[in-house]
């Protein structure tokens, strides 16, 4: 059942965070639905601009509709990840998405407000919820390369003004994470004080943590042992998710860790079985491993076991 993120956030706020997982293909969709159902968790499927262009947005949307029929017990939102205005408007018009993210964080404050407000007005007219971003993460997003040195963290006072002026439903705040597999050169230094301050200024307002992959070192080792070269890859400590959730982070975005599962499964398969050329053997292992990975993540996020409580709210 497709629901809005708003319904999910109402239940989660202050208690746990909901996993927002990116998808690109059928194998990820199957593994994702299985893993979320096995761990009895509500979840958010997110689709980036790049994912919509990879095959065709209609193919992804069609596969999600099919998965909704194959797994009728699942409760999830369908969300645009890091949308520009054009992508958000297209998604709003399509009537398929329950949530969009407008990311105008590379614009100045006023322009970010202006663009976000236009998307909010269009989305709210159709009961679609909007996530917006203020501040910039380090790392590489689609076609924006934000150098670590120039990335800036969210200013809590600006966040309050931004939320009031745009009417957005949730806010992605930059607290020191970055996208991709290389998040920290040294020790992790996440600015939870920024989240705390925003929560004080805007109580009960759902916050979103991007760049939240943990880049498990065991996964990195297996990839490198099978011929990969991910030297110095490092991520967010999963034990920090519950701390973030208590401060109002209701959505945690994870993509890179899923890519690592894909990479490890395929590297190991082709290293161990060089005679294999069929795509299904690796695909089958990937779907199983992906389901396990999602279920484990949900345990760390605290969303595991929440499905039936959420069902009572959305029925
Ligand atoms: O934040 C970006 C997400 O990991 C999506 O990545 O734009 O390569 O699909 P992508
Ligand atoms: P990771 O690269 O840490 O998985 O972050 C994903 C993300 O923020 C998607 O919006
Ligand atoms: Zn992101």
Short mmCIF file of C-alpha atoms and ligand atoms in Angstrom, two decimals:
data_model
loop_
_atom_site.label_atom_id
_atom_site.label_comp_id
_atom_site.label_asym_id
_atom_site.label_seq_id
_atom_site.Cartn_x
_atom_site.Cartn_y
_atom_site.Cartn_z
CA UNK A 1 0.00 0.00 0.00
CA UNK A 2 1.44 3.34 -1.04
CA UNK A 3 1.08 6.00 1.67
CA UNK A 4 2.48 9.49 2.17
CA UNK A 5 5.66 9.97 4.16
CA UNK A 6 3.61 12.24 6.43
CA UNK A 7 1.66 9.26 7.83
CA UNK A 8 4.89 7.34 8.35
CA UNK A 9 6.60 10.29 10.04
CA UNK A 10 3.69 10.86 12.45
CA UNK A 11 4.19 7.39 13.84
CA UNK A 12 7.99 7.43 13.83
CA UNK A 13 8.69 10.93 15.20
CA UNK A 14 11.03 10.88 18.19
CA UNK A 15 11.05 7.06 18.35
CA UNK A 16 12.64 5.57 15.27
CA UNK A 17 13.69 6.42 11.71
CA UNK A 18 12.32 5.01 8.46
CA UNK A 19 14.75 3.64 5.91
CA UNK A 20 14.65 5.44 2.56
CA UNK A 21 16.27 3.15 0.01
CA UNK A 22 17.15 4.05 -3.59
CA UNK A 23 16.20 1.72 -6.42
CA UNK A 24 17.31 1.27 -9.99
CA UNK A 25 16.24 -2.21 -11.06
CA UNK A 26 13.97 -5.22 -10.52
CA UNK A 27 16.40 -7.15 -8.32
CA UNK A 28 16.64 -4.26 -5.86
CA UNK A 29 12.85 -3.98 -5.79
CA UNK A 30 12.37 -7.69 -5.01
CA UNK A 31 15.08 -7.70 -2.34
CA UNK A 32 13.75 -4.50 -0.82
CA UNK A 33 10.15 -5.68 -0.48
CA UNK A 34 11.27 -9.04 0.93
CA UNK A 35 13.68 -7.50 3.44
CA UNK A 36 11.15 -4.95 4.65
CA UNK A 37 8.43 -7.56 5.06
CA UNK A 38 10.75 -10.04 6.78
CA UNK A 39 11.67 -7.33 9.29
CA UNK A 40 8.06 -6.06 9.42
CA UNK A 41 9.01 -2.47 8.63
CA UNK A 42 7.35 0.43 6.82
CA UNK A 43 9.75 1.92 4.28
CA UNK A 44 10.37 4.57 1.64
CA UNK A 45 11.37 3.74 -1.92
CA UNK A 46 13.26 6.60 -3.45
CA UNK A 47 14.03 7.26 -7.07
CA UNK A 48 16.69 9.72 -8.19
CA UNK A 49 16.78 11.58 -11.48
CA UNK A 50 19.61 9.26 -12.54
CA UNK A 51 17.53 6.18 -11.69
CA UNK A 52 14.60 7.51 -13.75
CA UNK A 53 16.93 7.96 -16.72
CA UNK A 54 18.80 4.63 -16.28
CA UNK A 55 16.14 2.52 -18.00
CA UNK A 56 12.91 4.49 -18.14
CA UNK A 57 10.94 6.08 -15.29
CA UNK A 58 7.81 4.22 -16.47
CA UNK A 59 9.58 0.90 -16.12
CA UNK A 60 10.53 1.64 -12.50
CA UNK A 61 7.06 2.90 -11.67
CA UNK A 62 5.49 -0.14 -13.33
CA UNK A 63 7.71 -2.49 -11.33
CA UNK A 64 6.76 -0.75 -8.08
CA UNK A 65 3.06 -1.07 -8.95
CA UNK A 66 3.61 -4.77 -9.64
CA UNK A 67 5.51 -5.21 -6.36
CA UNK A 68 2.59 -3.56 -4.53
CA UNK A 69 0.37 -6.35 -5.94
CA UNK A 70 2.88 -9.14 -5.29
CA UNK A 71 3.40 -7.97 -1.68
CA UNK A 72 0.01 -6.57 -0.59
CA UNK A 73 1.07 -6.45 3.08
CA UNK A 74 3.81 -3.89 2.41
CA UNK A 75 3.30 -0.26 3.51
CA UNK A 76 5.58 2.24 1.82
CA UNK A 77 5.93 5.72 0.33
CA UNK A 78 7.26 6.41 -3.17
CA UNK A 79 9.55 9.41 -3.18
CA UNK A 80 11.66 11.44 -5.63
CA UNK A 81 15.22 11.75 -4.30
CA UNK A 82 17.12 15.03 -4.94
CA UNK A 83 14.63 16.28 -7.51
CA UNK A 84 15.04 19.49 -9.46
CA UNK A 85 11.92 21.56 -10.09
CA UNK A 86 11.18 19.94 -13.44
CA UNK A 87 11.49 16.40 -12.07
CA UNK A 88 9.32 17.22 -9.05
CA UNK A 89 6.59 18.78 -11.21
CA UNK A 90 6.64 15.77 -13.54
CA UNK A 91 6.32 13.41 -10.56
CA UNK A 92 3.51 15.49 -9.04
CA UNK A 93 1.62 15.49 -12.36
CA UNK A 94 2.04 11.74 -12.78
CA UNK A 95 -0.11 11.05 -9.72
CA UNK A 96 2.11 8.11 -8.77
CA UNK A 97 4.45 9.55 -6.16
CA UNK A 98 3.34 10.20 -2.59
CA UNK A 99 6.35 12.39 -1.80
CA UNK A 100 8.98 14.47 -3.59
CA UNK A 101 12.26 16.02 -2.56
CA UNK A 102 13.07 19.38 -4.09
CA UNK A 103 16.79 19.96 -3.80
CA UNK A 104 17.58 23.58 -4.55
CA UNK A 105 20.29 23.64 -1.89
CA UNK A 106 22.91 24.78 -4.39
CA UNK A 107 20.95 28.03 -4.88
CA UNK A 108 21.17 30.98 -2.48
CA UNK A 109 18.77 31.09 0.48
CA UNK A 110 16.12 33.28 -1.20
CA UNK A 111 16.15 31.34 -4.47
CA UNK A 112 15.99 28.02 -2.59
CA UNK A 113 12.87 29.32 -0.78
CA UNK A 114 11.32 30.52 -4.05
CA UNK A 115 11.82 27.23 -5.91
CA UNK A 116 10.84 25.07 -2.92
CA UNK A 117 7.66 27.11 -2.36
CA UNK A 118 6.55 26.59 -5.99
CA UNK A 119 6.99 22.82 -5.61
CA UNK A 120 5.23 22.81 -2.22
CA UNK A 121 2.21 24.66 -3.66
CA UNK A 122 1.90 22.25 -6.59
CA UNK A 123 2.42 19.17 -4.41
CA UNK A 124 0.07 20.16 -1.59
CA UNK A 125 -2.71 20.80 -4.11
CA UNK A 126 -2.52 17.06 -4.79
CA UNK A 127 -1.89 15.88 -1.19
CA UNK A 128 1.73 15.07 -1.98
CA UNK A 129 4.32 15.84 0.68
CA UNK A 130 7.57 17.70 0.13
CA UNK A 131 11.06 17.28 1.54
CA UNK A 132 13.44 20.19 0.97
CA UNK A 133 17.14 20.70 1.63
CA UNK A 134 19.01 23.52 3.31
CA UNK A 135 22.78 23.46 3.63
CA UNK A 136 24.98 21.25 1.50
CA UNK A 137 26.43 17.82 2.00
CA UNK A 138 29.98 17.13 0.93
CA UNK A 139 30.54 14.56 -1.81
CA UNK A 140 29.07 13.88 -5.21
CA UNK A 141 25.38 14.08 -6.02
CA UNK A 142 24.22 13.33 -9.55
CA UNK A 143 25.68 16.30 -11.44
CA UNK A 144 26.61 18.57 -8.53
CA UNK A 145 30.12 18.12 -7.17
CA UNK A 146 30.25 19.79 -3.79
CA UNK A 147 33.80 19.89 -2.56
CA UNK A 148 34.24 19.00 1.08
CA UNK A 149 35.87 22.36 1.72
CA UNK A 150 32.96 24.41 0.38
CA UNK A 151 30.13 22.29 1.70
CA UNK A 152 28.24 24.07 4.42
CA UNK A 153 26.18 22.83 7.29
CA UNK A 154 22.60 23.86 8.01
CA UNK A 155 22.10 26.97 10.14
CA UNK A 156 19.25 26.17 12.60
CA UNK A 157 17.85 29.74 12.61
CA UNK A 158 17.77 29.78 8.81
CA UNK A 159 16.11 26.34 8.94
CA UNK A 160 13.21 27.75 10.98
CA UNK A 161 12.73 30.64 8.57
CA UNK A 162 13.03 28.30 5.57
CA UNK A 163 10.40 25.92 6.93
CA UNK A 164 7.98 28.75 7.75
CA UNK A 165 8.40 30.48 4.39
CA UNK A 166 8.24 27.38 2.17
CA UNK A 167 5.67 25.24 4.01
CA UNK A 168 7.75 22.13 3.30
CA UNK A 169 6.85 18.98 5.25
CA UNK A 170 10.33 17.75 6.16
CA UNK A 171 13.86 19.10 5.96
CA UNK A 172 17.12 17.51 4.90
CA UNK A 173 19.72 19.09 7.14
CA UNK A 174 23.44 18.97 6.44
CA UNK A 175 25.21 17.82 9.62
CA UNK A 176 28.49 16.55 8.23
CA UNK A 177 27.58 13.43 6.28
CA UNK A 178 28.29 13.13 2.58
CA UNK A 179 27.06 10.94 -0.26
CA UNK A 180 29.05 7.95 -1.46
CA UNK A 181 31.58 5.54 0.04
CA UNK A 182 34.22 8.01 1.22
CA UNK A 183 32.57 10.06 3.92
CA UNK A 184 35.31 10.76 6.41
CA UNK A 185 39.06 11.03 5.97
CA UNK A 186 39.56 10.84 9.74
CA UNK A 187 37.09 10.26 12.56
CA UNK A 188 33.36 10.69 12.01
CA UNK A 189 32.27 14.09 13.29
CA UNK A 190 28.52 14.43 12.92
CA UNK A 191 26.97 17.65 14.25
CA UNK A 192 24.02 16.30 16.20
CA UNK A 193 23.92 19.65 17.99
CA UNK A 194 22.56 21.16 14.76
CA UNK A 195 19.65 18.70 14.72
CA UNK A 196 19.05 19.34 18.39
CA UNK A 197 18.93 23.08 17.81
CA UNK A 198 16.52 22.75 14.87
CA UNK A 199 14.30 20.48 16.97
CA UNK A 200 14.18 23.13 19.71
CA UNK A 201 13.29 25.88 17.23
CA UNK A 202 10.80 23.80 15.22
CA UNK A 203 9.43 21.12 17.56
CA UNK A 204 7.86 18.01 16.04
CA UNK A 205 9.11 18.84 12.56
CA UNK A 206 10.48 15.76 10.73
CA UNK A 207 14.14 15.91 9.74
CA UNK A 208 15.98 13.84 7.16
CA UNK A 209 19.53 12.55 7.27
CA UNK A 210 21.12 12.08 3.84
CA UNK A 211 24.42 10.34 3.19
CA UNK A 212 23.74 7.77 5.89
CA UNK A 213 25.39 4.65 4.49
CA UNK A 214 27.65 2.96 7.02
CA UNK A 215 30.03 1.44 4.40
CA UNK A 216 30.58 -1.74 6.46
CA UNK A 217 34.28 -2.55 6.62
CA UNK A 218 33.59 -6.27 6.27
CA UNK A 219 31.80 -5.54 2.99
CA UNK A 220 34.68 -3.35 1.78
CA UNK A 221 37.18 -6.10 2.65
CA UNK A 222 35.21 -8.76 0.74
CA UNK A 223 34.98 -6.46 -2.29
CA UNK A 224 38.71 -5.73 -2.18
CA UNK A 225 39.56 -9.44 -1.65
CA UNK A 226 37.57 -10.19 -4.79
CA UNK A 227 39.49 -7.66 -6.90
CA UNK A 228 37.89 -4.35 -5.89
CA UNK A 229 39.81 -1.21 -5.04
CA UNK A 230 37.87 0.69 -2.41
CA UNK A 231 40.71 2.04 -0.35
CA UNK A 232 39.82 4.23 2.62
CA UNK A 233 36.05 3.83 2.17
CA UNK A 234 34.27 4.87 5.37
CA UNK A 235 30.70 5.59 6.52
CA UNK A 236 28.35 6.65 9.29
CA UNK A 237 28.22 4.66 12.53
CA UNK A 238 24.88 2.77 12.46
CA UNK A 239 24.63 3.09 16.23
CA UNK A 240 24.03 6.82 15.72
CA UNK A 241 20.68 6.23 13.99
CA UNK A 242 18.76 5.86 17.23
CA UNK A 243 20.38 9.02 18.63
CA UNK A 244 19.32 10.90 15.47
CA UNK A 245 15.80 9.42 15.62
CA UNK A 246 15.27 10.69 19.17
CA UNK A 247 16.17 14.19 17.94
CA UNK A 248 13.49 14.15 15.24
CA UNK A 249 15.21 12.44 12.31
CA UNK A 250 12.40 10.35 10.84
CA UNK A 251 13.95 9.46 7.46
CA UNK A 252 17.43 8.07 6.89
CA UNK A 253 18.66 7.92 3.28
CA UNK A 254 20.75 4.92 2.31
CA UNK A 255 21.94 4.06 -1.18
CA UNK A 256 25.69 3.38 -1.22
CA UNK A 257 25.49 0.38 1.16
CA UNK A 258 23.07 -1.32 -1.24
CA UNK A 259 25.49 -0.70 -4.12
CA UNK A 260 28.24 -2.33 -2.03
CA UNK A 261 26.06 -5.45 -1.59
CA UNK A 262 25.59 -5.57 -5.37
CA UNK A 263 29.32 -5.10 -5.97
CA UNK A 264 30.37 -7.78 -3.43
CA UNK A 265 27.91 -10.39 -4.72
CA UNK A 266 28.91 -9.94 -8.35
CA UNK A 267 32.67 -9.69 -7.73
CA UNK A 268 32.67 -12.83 -5.58
CA UNK A 269 30.50 -14.75 -8.04
CA UNK A 270 32.70 -14.02 -11.04
CA UNK A 271 35.92 -14.54 -9.09
CA UNK A 272 34.82 -17.87 -7.59
CA UNK A 273 33.01 -19.15 -10.68
CA UNK A 274 34.78 -17.80 -13.75
CA UNK A 275 32.85 -20.22 -15.96
CA UNK A 276 29.53 -18.51 -15.13
CA UNK A 277 28.14 -16.07 -17.69
CA UNK A 278 24.43 -16.26 -16.92
CA UNK A 279 22.99 -13.22 -15.14
CA UNK A 280 20.48 -15.10 -13.00
CA UNK A 281 22.75 -16.96 -10.54
CA UNK A 282 24.32 -13.72 -9.27
CA UNK A 283 20.96 -11.95 -9.46
CA UNK A 284 19.35 -14.57 -7.22
CA UNK A 285 22.10 -14.32 -4.62
CA UNK A 286 21.89 -10.53 -4.80
CA UNK A 287 18.14 -10.49 -4.10
CA UNK A 288 18.62 -12.70 -1.02
CA UNK A 289 21.58 -10.70 0.25
CA UNK A 290 19.80 -7.42 -0.42
CA UNK A 291 16.78 -8.59 1.59
CA UNK A 292 19.07 -9.52 4.51
CA UNK A 293 20.83 -6.17 4.29
CA UNK A 294 17.54 -4.23 4.36
CA UNK A 295 16.22 -6.26 7.31
CA UNK A 296 19.41 -5.61 9.30
CA UNK A 297 19.33 -1.90 8.50
CA UNK A 298 15.74 -1.66 9.72
CA UNK A 299 16.78 -3.16 13.04
CA UNK A 300 19.39 -0.43 13.45
CA UNK A 301 16.89 2.27 12.42
CA UNK A 302 14.28 0.96 14.85
CA UNK A 303 11.66 0.60 12.10
CA UNK A 304 11.75 -3.23 12.28
CA UNK A 305 8.61 -4.57 13.91
CA UNK A 306 6.59 -1.34 13.39
CA UNK A 307 4.55 -2.47 10.36
CA UNK A 308 1.41 -3.63 12.16
CA UNK A 309 1.20 -0.50 14.32
CA UNK A 310 1.54 1.64 11.21
CA UNK A 311 -1.13 -0.44 9.45
CA UNK A 312 -3.65 0.45 12.17
CA UNK A 313 -2.95 4.15 11.51
CA UNK A 314 -3.25 4.08 7.75
CA UNK A 315 -6.31 1.84 7.41
O1 LIG B 1 22.08 11.04 -3.23
C1 LIG B 1 22.19 10.41 -4.26
C2 LIG B 1 21.71 9.01 -4.29
O2 LIG B 1 22.66 8.14 -3.76
C3 LIG B 1 21.28 8.65 -5.68
O3 LIG B 1 22.38 8.48 -6.50
O4 LIG B 1 21.87 10.09 -8.31
O5 LIG B 1 23.52 8.21 -8.65
O6 LIG B 1 21.07 7.75 -8.50
P1 LIG B 1 22.21 8.66 -8.10
P1 LIG B 2 24.62 7.35 0.81
O1 LIG B 2 25.49 7.66 -0.35
O2 LIG B 2 25.33 7.52 2.11
O3 LIG B 2 23.99 6.00 0.73
O4 LIG B 2 23.43 8.44 0.83
C1 LIG B 2 22.30 8.27 0.03
C2 LIG B 2 21.43 9.46 -0.02
O5 LIG B 2 21.56 10.40 0.73
C3 LIG B 2 20.39 9.48 -1.05
O6 LIG B 2 19.68 10.67 -1.09
ZN1 LIG B 3 20.92 12.36 -0.54
#
